[in-house]
XYZ file of C-alpha atoms in Angstrom:
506
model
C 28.958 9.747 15.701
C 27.523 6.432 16.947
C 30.167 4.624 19.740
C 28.029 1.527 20.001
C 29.249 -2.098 18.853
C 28.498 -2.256 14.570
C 26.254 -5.625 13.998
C 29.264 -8.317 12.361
C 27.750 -10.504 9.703
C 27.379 -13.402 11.917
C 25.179 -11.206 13.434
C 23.226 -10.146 10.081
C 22.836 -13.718 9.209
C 21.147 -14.369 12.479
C 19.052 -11.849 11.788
C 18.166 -13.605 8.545
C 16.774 -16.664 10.765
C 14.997 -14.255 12.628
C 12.862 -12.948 9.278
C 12.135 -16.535 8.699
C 9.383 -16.860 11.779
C 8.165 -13.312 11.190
C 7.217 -14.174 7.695
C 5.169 -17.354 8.687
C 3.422 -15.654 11.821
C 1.332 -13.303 9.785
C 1.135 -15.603 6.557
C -0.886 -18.360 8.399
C -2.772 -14.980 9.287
C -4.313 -15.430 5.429
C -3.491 -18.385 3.810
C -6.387 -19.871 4.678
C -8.417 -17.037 2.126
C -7.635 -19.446 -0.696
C -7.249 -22.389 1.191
C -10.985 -22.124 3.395
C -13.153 -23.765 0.217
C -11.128 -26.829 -0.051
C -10.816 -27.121 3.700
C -14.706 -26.606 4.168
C -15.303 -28.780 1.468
C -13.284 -31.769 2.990
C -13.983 -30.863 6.844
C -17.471 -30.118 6.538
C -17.490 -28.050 8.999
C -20.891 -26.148 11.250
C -21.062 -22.622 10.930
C -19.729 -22.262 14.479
C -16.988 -24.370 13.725
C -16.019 -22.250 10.833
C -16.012 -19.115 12.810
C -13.402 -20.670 15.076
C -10.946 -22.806 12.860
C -11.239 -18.865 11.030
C -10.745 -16.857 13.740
C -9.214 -18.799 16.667
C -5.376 -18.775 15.375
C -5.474 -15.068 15.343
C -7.695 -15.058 18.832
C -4.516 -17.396 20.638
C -1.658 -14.904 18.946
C -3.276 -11.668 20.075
C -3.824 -13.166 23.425
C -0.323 -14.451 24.467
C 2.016 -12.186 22.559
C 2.081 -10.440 25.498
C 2.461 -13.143 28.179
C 4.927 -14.941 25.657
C 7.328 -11.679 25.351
C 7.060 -11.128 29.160
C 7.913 -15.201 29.819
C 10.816 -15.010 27.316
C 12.579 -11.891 29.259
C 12.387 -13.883 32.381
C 13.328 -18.257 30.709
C 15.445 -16.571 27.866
C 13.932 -15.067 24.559
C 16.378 -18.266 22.611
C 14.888 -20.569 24.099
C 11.339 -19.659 23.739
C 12.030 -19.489 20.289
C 13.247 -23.018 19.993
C 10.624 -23.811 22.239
C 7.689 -22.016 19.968
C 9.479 -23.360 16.402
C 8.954 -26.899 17.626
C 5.258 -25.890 18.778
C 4.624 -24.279 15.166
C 6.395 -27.141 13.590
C 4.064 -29.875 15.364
C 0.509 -27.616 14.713
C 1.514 -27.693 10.999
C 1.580 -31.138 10.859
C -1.870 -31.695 12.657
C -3.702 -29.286 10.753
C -2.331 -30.656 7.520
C -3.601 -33.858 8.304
C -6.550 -33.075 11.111
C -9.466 -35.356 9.806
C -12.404 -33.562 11.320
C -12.932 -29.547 12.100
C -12.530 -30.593 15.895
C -9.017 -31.157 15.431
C -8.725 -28.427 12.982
C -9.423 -26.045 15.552
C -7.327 -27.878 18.346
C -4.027 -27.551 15.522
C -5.080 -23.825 15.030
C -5.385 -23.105 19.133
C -1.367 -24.791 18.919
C -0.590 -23.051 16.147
C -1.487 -19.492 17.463
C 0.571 -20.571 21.140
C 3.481 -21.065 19.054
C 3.110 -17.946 16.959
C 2.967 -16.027 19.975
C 6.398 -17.126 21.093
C 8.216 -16.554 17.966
C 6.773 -13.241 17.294
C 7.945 -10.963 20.609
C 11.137 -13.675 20.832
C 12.276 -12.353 17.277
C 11.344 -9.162 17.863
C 12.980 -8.471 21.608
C 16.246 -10.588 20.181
C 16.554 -8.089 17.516
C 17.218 -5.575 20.408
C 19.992 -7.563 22.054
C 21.507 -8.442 18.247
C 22.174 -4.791 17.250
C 22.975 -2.043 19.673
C 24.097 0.285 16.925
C 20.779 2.900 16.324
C 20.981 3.049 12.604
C 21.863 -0.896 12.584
C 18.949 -1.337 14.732
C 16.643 0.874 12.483
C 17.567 -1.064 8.982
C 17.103 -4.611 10.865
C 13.885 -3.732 12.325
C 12.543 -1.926 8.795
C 13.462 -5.535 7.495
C 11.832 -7.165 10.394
C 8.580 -4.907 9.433
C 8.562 -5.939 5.719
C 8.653 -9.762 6.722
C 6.056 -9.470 9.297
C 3.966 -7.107 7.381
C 4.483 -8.682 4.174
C 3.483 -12.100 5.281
C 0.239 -11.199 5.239
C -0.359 -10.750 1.717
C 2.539 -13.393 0.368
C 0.312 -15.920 2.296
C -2.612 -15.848 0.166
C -0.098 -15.975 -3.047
C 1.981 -18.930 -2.008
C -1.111 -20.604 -0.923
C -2.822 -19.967 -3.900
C 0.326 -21.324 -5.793
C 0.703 -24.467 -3.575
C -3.034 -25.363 -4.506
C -2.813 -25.429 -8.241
C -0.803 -28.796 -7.877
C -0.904 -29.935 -4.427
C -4.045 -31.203 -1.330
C -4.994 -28.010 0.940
C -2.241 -29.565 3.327
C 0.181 -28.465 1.965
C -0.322 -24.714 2.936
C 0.696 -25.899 6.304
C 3.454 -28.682 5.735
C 5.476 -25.891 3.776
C 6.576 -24.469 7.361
C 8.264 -27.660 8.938
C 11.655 -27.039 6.845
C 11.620 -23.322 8.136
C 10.912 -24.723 11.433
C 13.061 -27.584 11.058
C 15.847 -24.772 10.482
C 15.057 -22.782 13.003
C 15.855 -25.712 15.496
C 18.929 -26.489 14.302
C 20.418 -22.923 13.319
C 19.848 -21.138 16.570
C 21.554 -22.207 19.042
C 24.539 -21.706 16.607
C 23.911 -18.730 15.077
C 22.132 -16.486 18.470
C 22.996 -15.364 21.425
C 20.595 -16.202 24.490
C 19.185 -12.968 25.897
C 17.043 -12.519 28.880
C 16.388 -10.875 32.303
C 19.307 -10.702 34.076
C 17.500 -9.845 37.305
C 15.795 -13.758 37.331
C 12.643 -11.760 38.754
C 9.475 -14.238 39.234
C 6.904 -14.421 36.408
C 3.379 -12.640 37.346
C 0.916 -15.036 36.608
C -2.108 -13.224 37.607
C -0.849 -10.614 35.227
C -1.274 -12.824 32.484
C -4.447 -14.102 32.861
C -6.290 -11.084 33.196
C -4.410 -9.683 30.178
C -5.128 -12.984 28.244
C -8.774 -12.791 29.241
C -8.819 -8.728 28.343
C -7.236 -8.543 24.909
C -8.871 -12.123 24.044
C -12.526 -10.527 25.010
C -11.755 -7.308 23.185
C -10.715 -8.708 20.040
C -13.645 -11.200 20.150
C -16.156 -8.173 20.577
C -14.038 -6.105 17.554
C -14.367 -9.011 15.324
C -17.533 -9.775 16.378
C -19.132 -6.172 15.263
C -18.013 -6.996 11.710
C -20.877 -9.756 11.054
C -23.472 -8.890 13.687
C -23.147 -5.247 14.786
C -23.439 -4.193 18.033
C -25.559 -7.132 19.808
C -25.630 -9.045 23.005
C -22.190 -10.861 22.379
C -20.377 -8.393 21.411
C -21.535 -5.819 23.897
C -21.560 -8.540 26.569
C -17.532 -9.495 25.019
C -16.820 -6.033 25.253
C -17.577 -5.260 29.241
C -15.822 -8.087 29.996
C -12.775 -7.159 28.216
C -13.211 -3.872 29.453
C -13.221 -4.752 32.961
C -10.159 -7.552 32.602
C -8.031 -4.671 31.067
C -8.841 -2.732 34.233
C -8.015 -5.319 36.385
C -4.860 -6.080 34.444
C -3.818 -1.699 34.691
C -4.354 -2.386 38.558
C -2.316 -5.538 39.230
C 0.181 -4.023 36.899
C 0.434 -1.309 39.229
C 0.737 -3.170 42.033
C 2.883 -5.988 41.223
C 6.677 -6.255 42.083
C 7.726 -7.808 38.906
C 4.858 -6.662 36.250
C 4.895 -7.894 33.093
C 4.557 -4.138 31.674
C 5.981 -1.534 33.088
C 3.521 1.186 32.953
C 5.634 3.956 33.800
C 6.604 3.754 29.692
C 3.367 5.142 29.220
C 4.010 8.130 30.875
C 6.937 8.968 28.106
C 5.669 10.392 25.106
C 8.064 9.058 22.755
C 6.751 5.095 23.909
C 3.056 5.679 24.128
C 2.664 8.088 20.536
C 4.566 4.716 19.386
C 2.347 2.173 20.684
C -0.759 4.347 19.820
C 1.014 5.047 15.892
C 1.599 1.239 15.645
C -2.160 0.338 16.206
C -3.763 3.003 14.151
C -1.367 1.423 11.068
C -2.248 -2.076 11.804
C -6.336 -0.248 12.009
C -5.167 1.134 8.424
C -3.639 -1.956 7.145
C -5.784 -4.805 8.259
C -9.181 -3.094 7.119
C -7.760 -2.138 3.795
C -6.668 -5.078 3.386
C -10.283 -6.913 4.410
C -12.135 -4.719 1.832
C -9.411 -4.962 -1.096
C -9.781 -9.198 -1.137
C -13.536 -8.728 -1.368
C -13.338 -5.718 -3.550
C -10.864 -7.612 -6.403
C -12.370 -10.641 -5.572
C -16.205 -10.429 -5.943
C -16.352 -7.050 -7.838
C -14.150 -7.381 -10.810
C -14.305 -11.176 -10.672
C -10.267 -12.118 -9.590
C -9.419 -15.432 -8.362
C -8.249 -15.426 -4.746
C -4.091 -15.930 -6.282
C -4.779 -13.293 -9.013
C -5.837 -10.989 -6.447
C -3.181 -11.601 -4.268
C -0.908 -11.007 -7.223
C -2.274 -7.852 -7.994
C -1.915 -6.706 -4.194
C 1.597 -7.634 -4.658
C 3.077 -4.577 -4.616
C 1.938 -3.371 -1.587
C 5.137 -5.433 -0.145
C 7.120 -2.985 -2.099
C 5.609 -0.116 -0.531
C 6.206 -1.404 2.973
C 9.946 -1.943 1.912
C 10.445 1.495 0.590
C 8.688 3.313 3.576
C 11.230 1.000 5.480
C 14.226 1.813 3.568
C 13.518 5.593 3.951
C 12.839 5.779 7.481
C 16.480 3.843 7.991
C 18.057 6.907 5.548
C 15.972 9.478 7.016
C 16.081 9.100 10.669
C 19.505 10.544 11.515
C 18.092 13.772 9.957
C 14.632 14.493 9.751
C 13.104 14.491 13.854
C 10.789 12.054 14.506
C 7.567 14.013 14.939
C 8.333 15.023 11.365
C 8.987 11.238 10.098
C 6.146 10.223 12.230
C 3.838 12.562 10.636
C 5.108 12.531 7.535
C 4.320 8.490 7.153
C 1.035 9.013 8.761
C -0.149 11.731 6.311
C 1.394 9.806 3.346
C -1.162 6.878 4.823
C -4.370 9.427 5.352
C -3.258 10.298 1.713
C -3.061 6.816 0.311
C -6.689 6.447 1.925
C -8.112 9.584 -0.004
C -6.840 8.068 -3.370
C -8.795 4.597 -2.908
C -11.729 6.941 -1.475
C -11.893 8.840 -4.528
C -10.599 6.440 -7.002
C -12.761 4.497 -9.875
C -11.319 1.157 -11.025
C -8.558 -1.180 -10.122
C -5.820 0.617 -10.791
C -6.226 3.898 -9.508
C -7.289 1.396 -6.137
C -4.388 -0.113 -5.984
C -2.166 2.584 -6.723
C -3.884 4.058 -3.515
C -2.994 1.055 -1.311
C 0.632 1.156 -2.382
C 0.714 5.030 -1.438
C -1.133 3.554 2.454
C 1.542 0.946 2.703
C 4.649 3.428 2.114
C 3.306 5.058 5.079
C 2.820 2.582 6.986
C 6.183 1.175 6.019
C 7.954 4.485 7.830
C 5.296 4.607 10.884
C 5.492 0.367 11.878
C 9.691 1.243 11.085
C 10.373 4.097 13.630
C 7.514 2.992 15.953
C 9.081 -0.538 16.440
C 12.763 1.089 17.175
C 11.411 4.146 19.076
C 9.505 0.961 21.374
C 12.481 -0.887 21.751
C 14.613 1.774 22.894
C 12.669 3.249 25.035
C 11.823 -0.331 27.198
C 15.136 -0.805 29.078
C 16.487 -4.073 27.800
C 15.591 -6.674 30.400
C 11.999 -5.951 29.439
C 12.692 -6.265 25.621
C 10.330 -9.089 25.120
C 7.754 -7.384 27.222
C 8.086 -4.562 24.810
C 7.835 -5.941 22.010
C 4.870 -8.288 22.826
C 3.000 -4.927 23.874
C 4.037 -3.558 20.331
C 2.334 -6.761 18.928
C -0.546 -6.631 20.933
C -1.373 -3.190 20.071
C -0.435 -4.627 15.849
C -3.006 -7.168 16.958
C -5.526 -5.374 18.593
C -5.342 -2.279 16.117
C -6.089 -4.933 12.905
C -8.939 -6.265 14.888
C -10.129 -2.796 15.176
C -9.784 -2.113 11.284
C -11.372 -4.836 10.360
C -14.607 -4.198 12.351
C -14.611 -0.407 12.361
C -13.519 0.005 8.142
C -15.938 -3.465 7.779
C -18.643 -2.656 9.517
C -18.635 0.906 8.112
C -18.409 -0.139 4.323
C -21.530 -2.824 5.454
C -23.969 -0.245 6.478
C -23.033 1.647 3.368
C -23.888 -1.262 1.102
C -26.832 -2.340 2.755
C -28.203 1.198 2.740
C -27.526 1.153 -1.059
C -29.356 -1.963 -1.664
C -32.425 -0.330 -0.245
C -33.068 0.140 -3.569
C -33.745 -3.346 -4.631
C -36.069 -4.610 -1.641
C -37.285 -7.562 -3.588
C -33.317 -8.626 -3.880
C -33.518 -11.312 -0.788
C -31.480 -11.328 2.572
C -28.606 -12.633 1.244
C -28.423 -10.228 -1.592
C -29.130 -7.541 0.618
C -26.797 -8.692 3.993
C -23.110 -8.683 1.481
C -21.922 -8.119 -1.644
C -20.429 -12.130 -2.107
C -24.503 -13.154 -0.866
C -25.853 -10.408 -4.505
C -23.176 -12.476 -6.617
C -24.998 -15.995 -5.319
C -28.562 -14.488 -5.593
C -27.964 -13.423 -9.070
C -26.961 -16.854 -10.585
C -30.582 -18.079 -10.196
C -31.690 -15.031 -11.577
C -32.779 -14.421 -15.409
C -30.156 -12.385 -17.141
C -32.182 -8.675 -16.852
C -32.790 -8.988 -13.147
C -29.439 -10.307 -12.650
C -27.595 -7.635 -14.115
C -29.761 -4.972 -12.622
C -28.799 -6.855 -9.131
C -25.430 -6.810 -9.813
C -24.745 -3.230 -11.117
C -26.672 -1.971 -8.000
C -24.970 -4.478 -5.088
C -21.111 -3.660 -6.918
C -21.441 0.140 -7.074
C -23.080 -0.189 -3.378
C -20.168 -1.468 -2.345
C -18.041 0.366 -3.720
C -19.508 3.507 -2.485
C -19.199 1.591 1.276
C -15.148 0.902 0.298
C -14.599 4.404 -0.100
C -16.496 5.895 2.845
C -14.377 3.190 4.707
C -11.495 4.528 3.129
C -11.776 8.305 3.958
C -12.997 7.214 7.103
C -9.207 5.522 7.337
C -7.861 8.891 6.200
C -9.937 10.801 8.793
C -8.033 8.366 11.603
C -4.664 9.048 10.050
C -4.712 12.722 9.580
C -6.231 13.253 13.511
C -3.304 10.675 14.919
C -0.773 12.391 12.787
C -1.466 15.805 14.744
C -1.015 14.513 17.982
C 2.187 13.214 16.719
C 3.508 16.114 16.152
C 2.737 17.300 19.599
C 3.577 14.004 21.271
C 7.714 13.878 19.716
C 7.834 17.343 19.379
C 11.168 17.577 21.956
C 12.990 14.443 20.131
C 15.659 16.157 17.960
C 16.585 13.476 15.010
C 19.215 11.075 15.365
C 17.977 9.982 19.141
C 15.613 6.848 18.784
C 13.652 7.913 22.187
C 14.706 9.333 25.387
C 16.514 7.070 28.043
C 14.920 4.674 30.400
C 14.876 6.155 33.544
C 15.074 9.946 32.525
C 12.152 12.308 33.088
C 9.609 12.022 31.029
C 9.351 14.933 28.345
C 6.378 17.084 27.935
């Protein structure tokens, strides 16, 4: 029988305004996949300058959500959401109207600081909102469907947007969430932060910035160029920032993470269960785009349309884990979601055509649906709650860092495959030979014979390179879902995690 405070519906509305930001955070993640040929067109932008007005907006928010969650503990996680809904709000408007890739990339830099406040800010304000367990676990399930979801809506409503309206408008559609945002707020939340005023550790931040910004750089890197120079090079110095970061954390009075979490079982199988979903997720979700895309010929919004119910798998993992957790313990839950996931995996591994495909992803997302659920509360209650927004930026980092590591691990993988396959056709050309997108260009200039012989040989190549990908995606699942079981083996259901400042379990 649960004694804590039940959530009033003032308090469910705010959490409403709190789906909003989690929503746009990951959609401006991928709307540019529909928007990028009108943009490139317009912009006419350098290669380089591609790669970053691509990839710096998720570079910035993998970087800070961390600092951010840690700074909103310690000014108030309210007001660094104001403060990040007016940043978000401004970046929209200067990359709807940024005349040259230069400022492009300076309104996607803003963009990403702002989506690193609102993300941990929603997140850790959830944990004030609802002290109630089973409360807690529905409004962070919903939480996980809007943030998770985001990421394929945005691709839909931006393919939607440009049937009738300039590429701008992909950005401009956030000012009137923003705009309500600032004025709902402050009448709808409480403030919540560190009651302890203890100083913000500054050196703590910027080696964790420079670690987790170098890390990502060297996982996405590995996805067009394999291991070289830069990425190796990206990689020891991320490596050695993270150690730096571990040692100043363990020396600092006021740390921004509290590493003594990690010693709890319940916290760091979490963490760990969190990335290896986002690995899942974010690489699926790379090779499905190409895979509807370029192999059976989709547009960008009919693929997004036909990855649409993915959203409803994330829901119903989300909805189960809120009905299941009061009697199923979580090592079983746990498991249960991540075997579901290795499951899904097999299916697109083995399957042959769309639907079987897609009925595989929906069977991944259901599990991730239950894992990204009961990790996120299992986080949360373990942090104590002055560190809330610490906690939940580490449980975004590790989102962040594990997608970056599914893209390049699942995409690189499914690469090598394809490339060995097109071994066959040596007289294809680079292009043909480096991607699958590079075979469909190739083939236009081709006469009809050659170019069907190209084709049929460059789509079942990669297809063959999706599926090792995805039962290489199982393989991760069904290995993290046994030390799961070991890992939450003491938690008897019904307890979200055990208490901060009790010994650790075995």
């Amino acid at each position: 029988m649960h004694t804590s405070p039940r959530a009033t519906r003032r308090t469910w509305l705010g959490l409403t305004l709190l789906l909003v930001p989690a929503l746009l955070v990951s959609m401006d993640l991928s709307v540019l996949f529909v928007a990028a040929p009108a943009i490139s067109r317009d912009l006419d932008p350098t290669g380089t300058q591609w790669l970053w007005m691509m990839d710096v907006y998720g570079f910035v928010l993998a970087g800070l959500l961390l600092t951010m969650g840690a700074l909103g503990d310690r000014i108030g996680r309210r007001r660094l959401l104001l403060g990040g809904a007016a940043a978000f709000g401004a970046a929209s408007v200067l990359l709807a109207l940024a005349p040259t890739p230069e400022l492009f990339i300076v309104g996607r830099v803003l963009l990403g600081v702002g989506g690193a406040t609102l993300a941990p800010s929603t997140f850790s304000l959830i944990r004030a909102m609802f002290t109630d367990p089973v409360q807690r676990r529905a409004a962070i399930g919903l939480w996980t469907v809007a943030f998770t979801g985001g990421a394929v809506v945005g691709p839909i409503i931006g393919g939607a947007l440009l049937e009738f309206l300039p590429w701008g408008s992909v950005f401009l559609i956030n000012l009137p969430f923003m705009l309500l945002l600032l004025l709902a707020v402050p009448l709808m939340l409480p403030e919540s932060r560190n009651p302890s005023g203890a100083a913000f550790d500054l050196i703590g931040a910027a080696t964790s910035l420079v670690a987790i910004l170098a890390l990502v750089h060297a996982a996405k890197h590995l996805v067009g160029y394999g291991p070289d120079t830069t990425a190796l090079t990206a990689l020891v110095v991320g490596t050695a920032a993270l150690v730096a970061f571990v040692v100043r954390q363990r020396g600092a009075r006021n740390p921004l993470v509290d590493l003594s979490l990690f010693t709890r079982p319940a916290f760091t199988a979490s963490v760990t269960s969190n990335a290896v979903v986002s690995f899942a997720a974010a690489g699926l979700g790379l090779l499905t785009f190409t895979f509807l895309q370029v192999v059976h010929g989709f547009s960008p919004l009919t693929a997004a349309l036909y990855a649409l119910p993915t959203i409803l798998g994330t829901a119903l993992g989300a909805t189960l884990t809120g009905g299941l957790a009061d009697r199923v313990r979580p090592a079983v839950l746990m498991a249960l979601g991540l075997a579901t996931g290795a499951s899904g995996f097999t299916v697109v591994g083995l399957s042959d055509g769309v639907l079987p495909f897609l009925a595989g992803y929906v069977v991944v997302t259901l599990g991730i649906g239950v894992v990204a659920t009961l990790a996120n509360t299992l986080i949360l209650a373990t942090a104590p709650p002055e560190r809330a927004g610490a906690a939940a930026g580490l449980s975004e980092t590790s989102t962040e860092l594990g997608a970056a590591l599914g893209i390049a691990t699942l995409g690189t993988i499914a690469t090598s495959v394809y490339r060995s396959g097109m071994r066959e056709l040596p007289e294809a050309g680079e292009a043909a030979q480096e991607t699958v997108a590079g075979a469909v260009s190739s083939a236009a200039h081709l006469p009809a014979a050659e170019a069907r012989i190209l084709l049929e040989t460059a789509f079942d190549a990669y297809s063959t390179g999706v599926s090792t990908a995805a039962l290489t995606g199982a393989a991760v699942l069904a290995v993290v879902t046994l030390l799961v079981l070991v890992a939450l083996r003491n938690l008897p259901a019904g307890t979200e995690a055990p208490k901060h400042g009790d010994p650790a379990r075995p």
